mmCIF file of C-alpha atoms in Angstrom:
data_model
loop_
_atom_site.group_PDB
_atom_site.id
_atom_site.type_symbol
_atom_site.label_atom_id
_atom_site.label_comp_id
_atom_site.label_asym_id
_atom_site.label_seq_id
_atom_site.Cartn_x
_atom_site.Cartn_y
_atom_site.Cartn_z
ATOM 1 C CA MET V 673 80.421 -55.158 -50.309
ATOM 2 C CA PRO V 674 78.846 -57.041 -53.244
ATOM 3 C CA LEU V 675 80.698 -54.864 -55.795
ATOM 4 C CA THR V 676 84.135 -55.954 -56.992
ATOM 5 C CA ASN V 677 86.324 -54.014 -59.393
ATOM 6 C CA THR V 678 89.390 -54.177 -61.584
ATOM 7 C CA LEU V 679 90.366 -50.574 -61.025
ATOM 8 C CA LYS V 680 93.849 -51.403 -59.802
ATOM 9 C CA VAL V 681 94.523 -53.479 -62.914
ATOM 10 C CA GLN V 682 93.140 -50.806 -65.219
ATOM 11 C CA ARG V 683 95.246 -48.203 -63.479
ATOM 12 C CA ALA V 684 98.362 -50.339 -63.815
ATOM 13 C CA LYS V 685 97.676 -50.752 -67.533
ATOM 14 C CA LEU V 686 97.597 -46.987 -67.889
ATOM 15 C CA GLY V 687 100.672 -46.627 -65.670
ATOM 16 C CA ILE V 688 99.258 -44.066 -63.279
ATOM 17 C CA ASN V 689 99.092 -44.013 -59.502
ATOM 18 C CA GLN V 690 96.066 -43.370 -57.280
ATOM 19 C CA GLY V 691 96.922 -39.687 -56.864
ATOM 20 C CA GLU V 692 97.100 -39.131 -60.626
ATOM 21 C CA LEU V 693 93.830 -40.989 -61.182
ATOM 22 C CA GLY V 694 92.295 -38.880 -58.438
ATOM 23 C CA GLN V 695 93.395 -35.721 -60.221
ATOM 24 C CA LEU V 696 91.959 -36.952 -63.516
ATOM 25 C CA THR V 697 88.579 -37.737 -61.958
ATOM 26 C CA GLY V 698 88.480 -34.818 -59.505
ATOM 27 C CA VAL V 699 88.416 -36.950 -56.356
ATOM 28 C CA SER V 700 90.966 -37.550 -53.619
ATOM 29 C CA ARG V 701 93.622 -40.261 -53.703
ATOM 30 C CA GLN V 702 91.984 -41.748 -50.601
ATOM 31 C CA THR V 703 88.671 -42.106 -52.449
ATOM 32 C CA ILE V 704 90.377 -43.997 -55.297
ATOM 33 C CA SER V 705 92.044 -46.202 -52.683
ATOM 34 C CA SER V 706 88.687 -46.847 -50.963
ATOM 35 C CA ILE V 707 87.080 -47.814 -54.282
ATOM 36 C CA GLU V 708 89.932 -50.197 -55.107
ATOM 37 C CA ARG V 709 89.639 -51.845 -51.704
ATOM 38 C CA GLY V 710 85.860 -52.209 -52.173
ATOM 39 C CA GLU V 711 85.129 -49.991 -49.187
ATOM 40 C CA TYR V 712 83.280 -47.364 -51.169
ATOM 41 C CA ASN V 713 80.817 -47.755 -54.047
ATOM 42 C CA PRO V 714 81.285 -44.814 -56.411
ATOM 43 C CA SER V 715 78.457 -42.840 -57.989
ATOM 44 C CA ILE V 716 77.390 -43.469 -61.592
ATOM 45 C CA THR V 717 79.008 -40.178 -62.629
ATOM 46 C CA LEU V 718 82.358 -41.219 -61.198
ATOM 47 C CA VAL V 719 82.097 -44.724 -62.673
ATOM 48 C CA LEU V 720 81.403 -43.257 -66.129
ATOM 49 C CA LYS V 721 84.339 -40.879 -65.748
ATOM 50 C CA LEU V 722 86.587 -43.813 -64.855
ATOM 51 C CA ALA V 723 85.319 -45.827 -67.831
ATOM 52 C CA LYS V 724 86.110 -42.905 -70.124
ATOM 53 C CA ILE V 725 89.628 -42.490 -68.716
ATOM 54 C CA PHE V 726 90.404 -46.199 -69.049
ATOM 55 C CA ASN V 727 88.621 -46.378 -72.397
ATOM 56 C CA THR V 728 86.619 -49.367 -71.253
ATOM 57 C CA THR V 729 83.080 -50.319 -70.240
ATOM 58 C CA VAL V 730 81.562 -50.140 -66.770
ATOM 59 C CA GLU V 731 81.042 -53.927 -66.824
ATOM 60 C CA GLU V 732 84.742 -54.426 -67.509
ATOM 61 C CA MET V 733 85.608 -52.437 -64.421
ATOM 62 C CA PHE V 734 82.847 -53.326 -61.961
ATOM 63 C CA GLU V 735 81.095 -56.571 -61.232
ATOM 64 C CA TYR V 736 78.188 -57.172 -58.947
ATOM 65 C CA GLU V 737 79.014 -60.222 -56.791
ATOM 66 C CA GLU V 738 75.533 -61.694 -57.255
ATOM 67 C CA ASP V 739 76.370 -62.034 -60.978
ATOM 68 C CA LYS V 740 79.194 -64.404 -60.032
ATOM 69 C CA ILE V 741 76.853 -66.498 -57.866
ATOM 70 C CA ASN V 742 74.341 -66.784 -60.733
ATOM 71 C CA GLU V 743 77.000 -67.875 -63.223
ATOM 72 C CA MET H 1248 50.961 -50.685 -33.517
ATOM 73 C CA ASN H 1249 51.465 -54.259 -32.315
ATOM 74 C CA LYS H 1250 50.932 -55.371 -28.717
ATOM 75 C CA LYS H 1251 54.591 -56.230 -28.198
ATOM 76 C CA LEU H 1252 55.659 -52.677 -29.043
ATOM 77 C CA ILE H 1253 53.038 -51.144 -26.755
ATOM 78 C CA LEU H 1254 54.131 -53.464 -23.932
ATOM 79 C CA LYS H 1255 57.764 -52.515 -24.526
ATOM 80 C CA MET H 1256 56.897 -48.801 -24.382
ATOM 81 C CA VAL H 1257 54.883 -49.267 -21.172
ATOM 82 C CA ILE H 1258 57.801 -51.175 -19.587
ATOM 83 C CA PHE H 1259 60.222 -48.401 -20.593
ATOM 84 C CA LEU H 1260 57.862 -45.771 -19.145
ATOM 85 C CA ILE H 1261 57.563 -47.714 -15.863
ATOM 86 C CA ILE H 1262 61.371 -48.157 -15.654
ATOM 87 C CA GLY H 1263 61.838 -44.431 -16.445
ATOM 88 C CA GLY H 1264 59.308 -43.534 -13.740
ATOM 89 C CA ILE H 1265 61.041 -45.749 -11.161
ATOM 90 C CA VAL H 1266 64.515 -44.343 -12.025
ATOM 91 C CA GLY H 1267 63.142 -40.775 -11.955
ATOM 92 C CA ALA H 1268 61.397 -41.297 -8.626
ATOM 93 C CA GLY H 1269 64.518 -42.943 -7.171
ATOM 94 C CA LEU H 1270 66.720 -40.075 -8.305
ATOM 95 C CA THR H 1271 64.261 -37.494 -6.978
ATOM 96 C CA LEU H 1272 64.062 -39.216 -3.589
ATOM 97 C CA GLY H 1273 67.858 -39.565 -3.484
ATOM 98 C CA LEU H 1274 68.395 -35.910 -4.314
ATOM 99 C CA GLU H 1275 65.730 -34.911 -1.804
ATOM 100 C CA ALA H 1276 67.462 -36.942 0.910
ATOM 101 C CA GLY H 1277 70.880 -35.478 0.130
ATOM 102 C CA LYS H 1278 69.581 -31.947 -0.497
ATOM 103 C CA GLU H 1279 70.785 -30.531 2.817
ATOM 104 C CA ILE H 1280 74.330 -31.843 2.450
ATOM 105 C CA ILE H 1281 74.585 -30.918 -1.254
ATOM 106 C CA ASN H 1282 73.092 -27.429 -0.817
ATOM 107 C CA ASN H 1283 74.844 -26.490 2.423
ATOM 108 C CA GLN H 1284 78.183 -28.286 2.169
ATOM 109 C CA ILE H 1285 79.177 -29.699 -1.216
ATOM 110 C CA LEU H 1286 78.021 -26.900 -3.555
ATOM 111 C CA PRO H 1287 79.334 -23.925 -1.497
ATOM 112 C CA THR H 1288 82.696 -25.675 -1.002
ATOM 113 C CA LEU H 1289 82.950 -26.424 -4.731
ATOM 114 C CA ALA H 1290 81.959 -22.868 -5.654
ATOM 115 C CA ASP H 1291 84.507 -21.403 -3.202
ATOM 116 C CA TYR H 1292 87.212 -23.704 -4.507
ATOM 117 C CA LEU H 1293 86.399 -22.771 -8.094
ATOM 118 C CA MET H 1294 86.373 -19.030 -7.403
ATOM 119 C CA THR H 1295 89.669 -19.156 -5.503
ATOM 120 C CA TYR H 1296 91.644 -21.503 -7.717
ATOM 121 C CA SER H 1297 90.055 -21.163 -11.178
ATOM 122 C CA PHE H 1298 93.078 -19.239 -12.492
ATOM 123 C CA TYR H 1299 95.483 -22.030 -11.501
ATOM 124 C CA ILE H 1300 93.049 -24.771 -12.575
ATOM 125 C CA THR H 1301 92.775 -23.111 -16.005
ATOM 126 C CA ILE H 1302 96.576 -22.978 -16.339
ATOM 127 C CA ALA H 1303 96.863 -26.666 -15.336
ATOM 128 C CA VAL H 1304 94.077 -27.717 -17.732
ATOM 129 C CA THR H 1305 95.652 -25.655 -20.524
ATOM 130 C CA LEU H 1306 99.046 -27.281 -20.054
ATOM 131 C CA ALA H 1307 97.475 -30.742 -19.826
ATOM 132 C CA LEU H 1308 95.571 -30.250 -23.080
ATOM 133 C CA PHE H 1309 97.582 -27.805 -25.169
ATOM 134 C CA ILE H 1310 100.860 -29.757 -24.936
ATOM 135 C CA PRO H 1311 99.287 -32.971 -26.348
ATOM 136 C CA THR H 1312 97.572 -30.814 -28.996
ATOM 137 C CA VAL H 1313 100.924 -29.434 -30.163
ATOM 138 C CA ILE H 1314 102.675 -32.826 -29.938
ATOM 139 C CA ASN H 1315 99.993 -34.612 -31.979
ATOM 140 C CA PHE H 1316 99.734 -31.779 -34.494
ATOM 141 C CA THR H 1317 103.511 -31.757 -35.016
ATOM 142 C CA LYS H 1318 103.634 -35.552 -35.361
ATOM 143 C CA GLY H 1319 100.881 -35.463 -37.996
ATOM 144 C CA LYS H 1320 102.600 -32.612 -39.861
ATOM 145 C CA LYS H 1321 105.947 -34.436 -39.824
ATOM 146 C CA LEU H 1322 104.344 -37.597 -41.184
ATOM 147 C CA LEU H 1323 102.643 -35.725 -44.022
ATOM 148 C CA SER H 1324 105.950 -34.109 -44.983
ATOM 149 C CA LYS H 1325 107.284 -37.616 -45.693
ATOM 150 C CA ALA H 1326 104.464 -38.409 -48.133
ATOM 151 C CA GLU H 1327 106.187 -37.218 -51.286
ATOM 152 C CA GLY H 1328 107.278 -40.047 -53.584
ATOM 153 C CA LEU H 1329 105.682 -42.838 -51.562
ATOM 154 C CA GLU H 1330 103.862 -45.785 -53.163
ATOM 155 C CA ASP H 1331 100.055 -45.929 -52.863
ATOM 156 C CA GLU H 1332 100.002 -48.638 -50.149
ATOM 157 C CA ALA H 1333 102.616 -46.828 -48.053
ATOM 158 C CA LEU H 1334 100.696 -43.578 -48.513
ATOM 159 C CA ASP H 1335 97.512 -45.230 -47.220
ATOM 160 C CA THR H 1336 99.251 -46.246 -44.005
ATOM 161 C CA LEU H 1337 101.005 -42.905 -43.587
ATOM 162 C CA GLU H 1338 97.874 -40.824 -44.203
ATOM 163 C CA LYS H 1339 95.824 -42.943 -41.788
ATOM 164 C CA GLU H 1340 98.475 -42.459 -39.119
ATOM 165 C CA ALA H 1341 98.663 -38.704 -39.803
ATOM 166 C CA GLN H 1342 94.856 -38.487 -39.676
ATOM 167 C CA LYS H 1343 94.884 -40.233 -36.302
ATOM 168 C CA TYR H 1344 97.330 -37.665 -34.897
ATOM 169 C CA SER H 1345 95.377 -34.796 -36.427
ATOM 170 C CA ASN H 1346 92.073 -36.085 -34.954
ATOM 171 C CA LYS H 1347 93.696 -36.421 -31.536
ATOM 172 C CA ALA H 1348 95.144 -32.897 -31.740
ATOM 173 C CA MET H 1349 91.762 -31.445 -32.704
ATOM 174 C CA ALA H 1350 89.998 -33.374 -29.938
ATOM 175 C CA TYR H 1351 92.380 -32.008 -27.271
ATOM 176 C CA ASN H 1352 92.117 -28.530 -28.786
ATOM 177 C CA ASN H 1353 88.298 -28.531 -28.790
ATOM 178 C CA ILE H 1354 88.077 -29.901 -25.246
ATOM 179 C CA LEU H 1355 90.408 -27.117 -24.116
ATOM 180 C CA LEU H 1356 88.286 -24.498 -25.881
ATOM 181 C CA VAL H 1357 85.083 -25.736 -24.210
ATOM 182 C CA LEU H 1358 86.705 -26.078 -20.761
ATOM 183 C CA ASN H 1359 88.151 -22.581 -21.127
ATOM 184 C CA PHE H 1360 84.672 -21.137 -21.689
ATOM 185 C CA MET H 1361 83.281 -23.246 -18.824
ATOM 186 C CA MET H 1362 85.966 -22.235 -16.344
ATOM 187 C CA TYR H 1363 85.758 -18.559 -17.243
ATOM 188 C CA GLY H 1364 81.962 -18.498 -17.263
ATOM 189 C CA MET H 1365 81.537 -20.434 -14.012
ATOM 190 C CA SER H 1366 84.099 -18.402 -12.104
ATOM 191 C CA PHE H 1367 83.166 -15.041 -13.608
ATOM 192 C CA ASP H 1368 83.207 -12.410 -10.885
ATOM 193 C CA VAL H 1369 84.586 -8.911 -11.400
ATOM 194 C CA ASP H 1370 85.482 -8.668 -7.706
ATOM 195 C CA ALA H 1371 87.205 -12.071 -7.539
ATOM 196 C CA PRO H 1372 91.024 -12.255 -7.242
ATOM 197 C CA TYR H 1373 92.977 -12.365 -10.519
ATOM 198 C CA PHE H 1374 89.916 -11.319 -12.527
ATOM 199 C CA LEU H 1375 91.975 -9.357 -15.066
ATOM 200 C CA ALA H 1376 94.586 -12.119 -15.331
ATOM 201 C CA LYS H 1377 91.784 -14.677 -15.781
ATOM 202 C CA THR H 1378 90.258 -12.585 -18.574
ATOM 203 C CA VAL H 1379 93.610 -12.240 -20.363
ATOM 204 C CA LEU H 1380 94.245 -15.989 -19.977
ATOM 205 C CA PHE H 1381 90.761 -16.758 -21.294
ATOM 206 C CA MET H 1382 91.412 -14.625 -24.389
ATOM 207 C CA ILE H 1383 94.869 -16.113 -25.003
ATOM 208 C CA ILE H 1384 93.486 -19.673 -24.818
ATOM 209 C CA ALA H 1385 90.516 -18.840 -27.072
ATOM 210 C CA ILE H 1386 92.809 -17.223 -29.669
ATOM 211 C CA GLY H 1387 95.335 -20.089 -29.339
ATOM 212 C CA CYS H 1388 92.680 -22.771 -29.890
ATOM 213 C CA SER H 1389 91.204 -20.944 -32.898
ATOM 214 C CA THR H 1390 94.669 -20.439 -34.398
ATOM 215 C CA THR H 1391 95.484 -24.141 -33.962
ATOM 216 C CA GLU H 1392 92.281 -25.061 -35.779
ATOM 217 C CA ILE H 1393 93.068 -22.644 -38.617
ATOM 218 C CA LEU H 1394 96.592 -24.077 -38.892
ATOM 219 C CA ALA H 1395 95.189 -27.625 -39.041
ATOM 220 C CA VAL H 1396 92.818 -26.677 -41.875
ATOM 221 C CA LYS H 1397 95.603 -24.866 -43.771
ATOM 222 C CA LEU H 1398 97.879 -27.896 -43.380
ATOM 223 C CA MET H 1399 95.146 -30.125 -44.802
ATOM 224 C CA GLN H 1400 94.635 -27.715 -47.717
ATOM 225 C CA LYS H 1401 98.381 -27.513 -48.375
ATOM 226 C CA TYR H 1402 98.549 -31.298 -48.513
ATOM 227 C CA ASP H 1403 95.448 -31.616 -50.705
ATOM 228 C CA ASN H 1404 94.891 -28.473 -52.784
ATOM 229 C CA ARG H 1405 91.424 -29.632 -53.903
ATOM 230 C CA LEU H 1406 90.099 -28.584 -50.505
ATOM 231 C CA LYS H 1407 88.941 -24.980 -50.583
ATOM 232 C CA GLY H 1408 87.670 -22.382 -48.144
ATOM 233 C CA ASP H 1409 89.250 -19.729 -46.000
ATOM 234 C CA PRO H 1410 89.087 -20.969 -42.367
ATOM 235 C CA THR H 1411 88.774 -17.384 -41.126
ATOM 236 C CA SER H 1412 85.758 -16.712 -43.342
ATOM 237 C CA LEU H 1413 82.121 -17.202 -42.361
ATOM 238 C CA LYS H 1414 81.591 -19.058 -45.639
ATOM 239 C CA PHE H 1415 84.277 -21.604 -44.774
ATOM 240 C CA GLN H 1416 81.966 -24.577 -43.974
ATOM 241 C CA LYS H 1417 80.056 -24.125 -47.244
ATOM 242 C CA ASP H 1418 83.167 -23.661 -49.413
ATOM 243 C CA PHE H 1419 84.965 -26.551 -47.748
ATOM 244 C CA LEU H 1420 82.020 -28.943 -48.140
ATOM 245 C CA GLU H 1421 81.585 -27.997 -51.789
ATOM 246 C CA SER H 1422 85.243 -28.785 -52.497
ATOM 247 C CA CYS H 1423 85.009 -32.285 -50.940
ATOM 248 C CA ASP H 1424 84.476 -35.253 -53.262
ATOM 249 C CA GLU H 1425 81.496 -37.620 -53.066
ATOM 250 C CA ALA H 1426 83.134 -40.125 -50.670
ATOM 251 C CA GLU H 1427 84.283 -37.363 -48.332
ATOM 252 C CA LYS H 1428 80.798 -35.781 -48.380
ATOM 253 C CA LEU H 1429 79.236 -39.149 -47.532
ATOM 254 C CA LYS H 1430 81.563 -39.482 -44.525
ATOM 255 C CA ILE H 1431 80.679 -35.938 -43.385
ATOM 256 C CA TYR H 1432 76.922 -36.595 -43.733
ATOM 257 C CA GLU H 1433 77.178 -39.934 -41.919
ATOM 258 C CA SER H 1434 79.098 -38.503 -38.988
ATOM 259 C CA GLY H 1435 76.815 -35.438 -38.972
ATOM 260 C CA PHE H 1436 73.712 -37.638 -38.665
ATOM 261 C CA LYS H 1437 75.261 -39.813 -35.944
ATOM 262 C CA SER H 1438 76.311 -36.694 -34.082
ATOM 263 C CA PHE H 1439 72.765 -35.258 -34.394
ATOM 264 C CA GLN H 1440 71.252 -38.435 -32.907
ATOM 265 C CA PHE H 1441 73.741 -38.410 -30.052
ATOM 266 C CA VAL H 1442 73.254 -34.716 -29.229
ATOM 267 C CA LYS H 1443 69.460 -35.090 -29.421
ATOM 268 C CA ASN H 1444 69.503 -37.976 -26.909
ATOM 269 C CA ALA H 1445 71.995 -36.163 -24.665
ATOM 270 C CA ALA H 1446 69.802 -33.023 -24.708
ATOM 271 C CA LEU H 1447 66.746 -35.130 -23.827
ATOM 272 C CA VAL H 1448 68.602 -36.617 -20.839
ATOM 273 C CA MET H 1449 69.626 -33.087 -19.810
ATOM 274 C CA VAL H 1450 65.991 -31.902 -19.984
ATOM 275 C CA ILE H 1451 64.849 -34.810 -17.796
ATOM 276 C CA LEU H 1452 67.697 -34.178 -15.356
ATOM 277 C CA SER H 1453 66.916 -30.475 -15.197
ATOM 278 C CA ILE H 1454 63.237 -31.246 -14.476
ATOM 279 C CA LEU H 1455 64.291 -33.594 -11.649
ATOM 280 C CA LEU H 1456 66.605 -30.919 -10.242
ATOM 281 C CA LYS H 1457 63.793 -28.360 -10.484
ATOM 282 C CA ILE H 1458 61.383 -30.702 -8.664
ATOM 283 C CA THR H 1459 63.904 -31.210 -5.875
ATOM 284 C CA GLY H 1460 64.533 -27.465 -5.665
ATOM 285 C CA PHE H 1461 68.208 -27.419 -6.680
ATOM 286 C CA ILE H 1462 67.635 -25.156 -9.664
ATOM 287 C CA GLY H 1463 65.018 -22.685 -10.813
ATOM 288 C CA THR H 1464 62.924 -22.512 -13.959
ATOM 289 C CA PHE H 1465 65.524 -20.833 -16.182
ATOM 290 C CA PRO H 1466 67.951 -23.804 -16.551
ATOM 291 C CA VAL H 1467 64.972 -26.024 -17.496
ATOM 292 C CA PHE H 1468 63.965 -23.452 -20.096
ATOM 293 C CA ILE H 1469 67.536 -23.205 -21.486
ATOM 294 C CA VAL H 1470 68.061 -26.967 -21.933
ATOM 295 C CA SER H 1471 64.533 -27.407 -23.322
ATOM 296 C CA LEU H 1472 65.217 -24.582 -25.773
ATOM 297 C CA PHE H 1473 68.466 -26.314 -26.739
ATOM 298 C CA LEU H 1474 66.567 -29.570 -27.445
ATOM 299 C CA PHE H 1475 63.964 -27.628 -29.414
ATOM 300 C CA ILE H 1476 66.636 -25.923 -31.557
ATOM 301 C CA ILE H 1477 68.328 -29.264 -32.313
ATOM 302 C CA ILE H 1478 65.098 -30.956 -33.412
ATOM 303 C CA ALA H 1479 63.639 -27.907 -35.188
ATOM 304 C CA SER H 1480 66.844 -27.256 -37.165
ATOM 305 C CA TYR H 1481 67.023 -30.898 -38.277
ATOM 306 C CA ASN H 1482 63.384 -30.822 -39.400
ATOM 307 C CA TYR H 1483 63.920 -27.494 -41.171
ATOM 308 C CA TYR H 1484 66.842 -28.835 -43.208
ATOM 309 C CA ALA H 1485 65.030 -32.143 -43.867
ATOM 310 C CA ILE H 1486 62.030 -30.228 -45.298
ATOM 311 C CA LYS H 1487 64.363 -27.959 -47.280
ATOM 312 C CA ALA H 1488 66.171 -30.977 -48.736
ATOM 313 C CA ASP H 1489 62.864 -32.507 -49.866
ATOM 314 C CA GLN H 1490 61.839 -29.394 -51.816
#
């Protein structure tokens, strides 16, 4: 998957577990786990919801791997 | 269309023709033995022992269903208070048991219908007992499936839908999140492709059996109709989705 994320870090900062984040975003704990492991690329709606919860930007949370190669 | 593709298609057609002709000749050669010895013996055996065969099949499949279901349920009851990583492992394990239980349960349900349908004869011995057994197994399998859904809903209260309702599939799908829906769509599409190919093989086989005189026109019509329904329903929903 070319998409990496800092979701686990953001979640730790907020002090919530995957189940609680799942409840806040309306998805299952397993889906949060899959996103963190890079196995599932979330929709824009879910990404924006996550950004709102963590009070951060999408770019802070997700990075497209190709961006790293170009740097 | 490029030449390579046309050549490939011609080769496949020739291979298909050779296999078909070989099978037809083989069936034709063995027709006497199959029609006069193997099939009547099998039919007699099935009619005489279907009651006992059904009991044996039920025990062989229902016991593993219950064992796997119970193991999955026990694992899920330990989920409370676990860390995320431990939960991942536990849920995967529980899912594995649940999938196994449902697989055994569904195979039993299908075999139950097959056994009852194939050995259906009002004048055959144990007919009433066979009918009662058929109903018990059908109710048992349905109940197990309902229990599995309710267990899943108890564990994750996001998941909605009454498993006894006709609207269950719709309500359940609507309550799934985007990742779960994607998984359902992916497996649904793979399953469609598999069933379509299997139905096509069945149509070809039924035509070969019709040519060799083992079966009449009706089985060919039934499997062809089945293939038609599969393809037509897919196209219908594809067109509907595009609108």
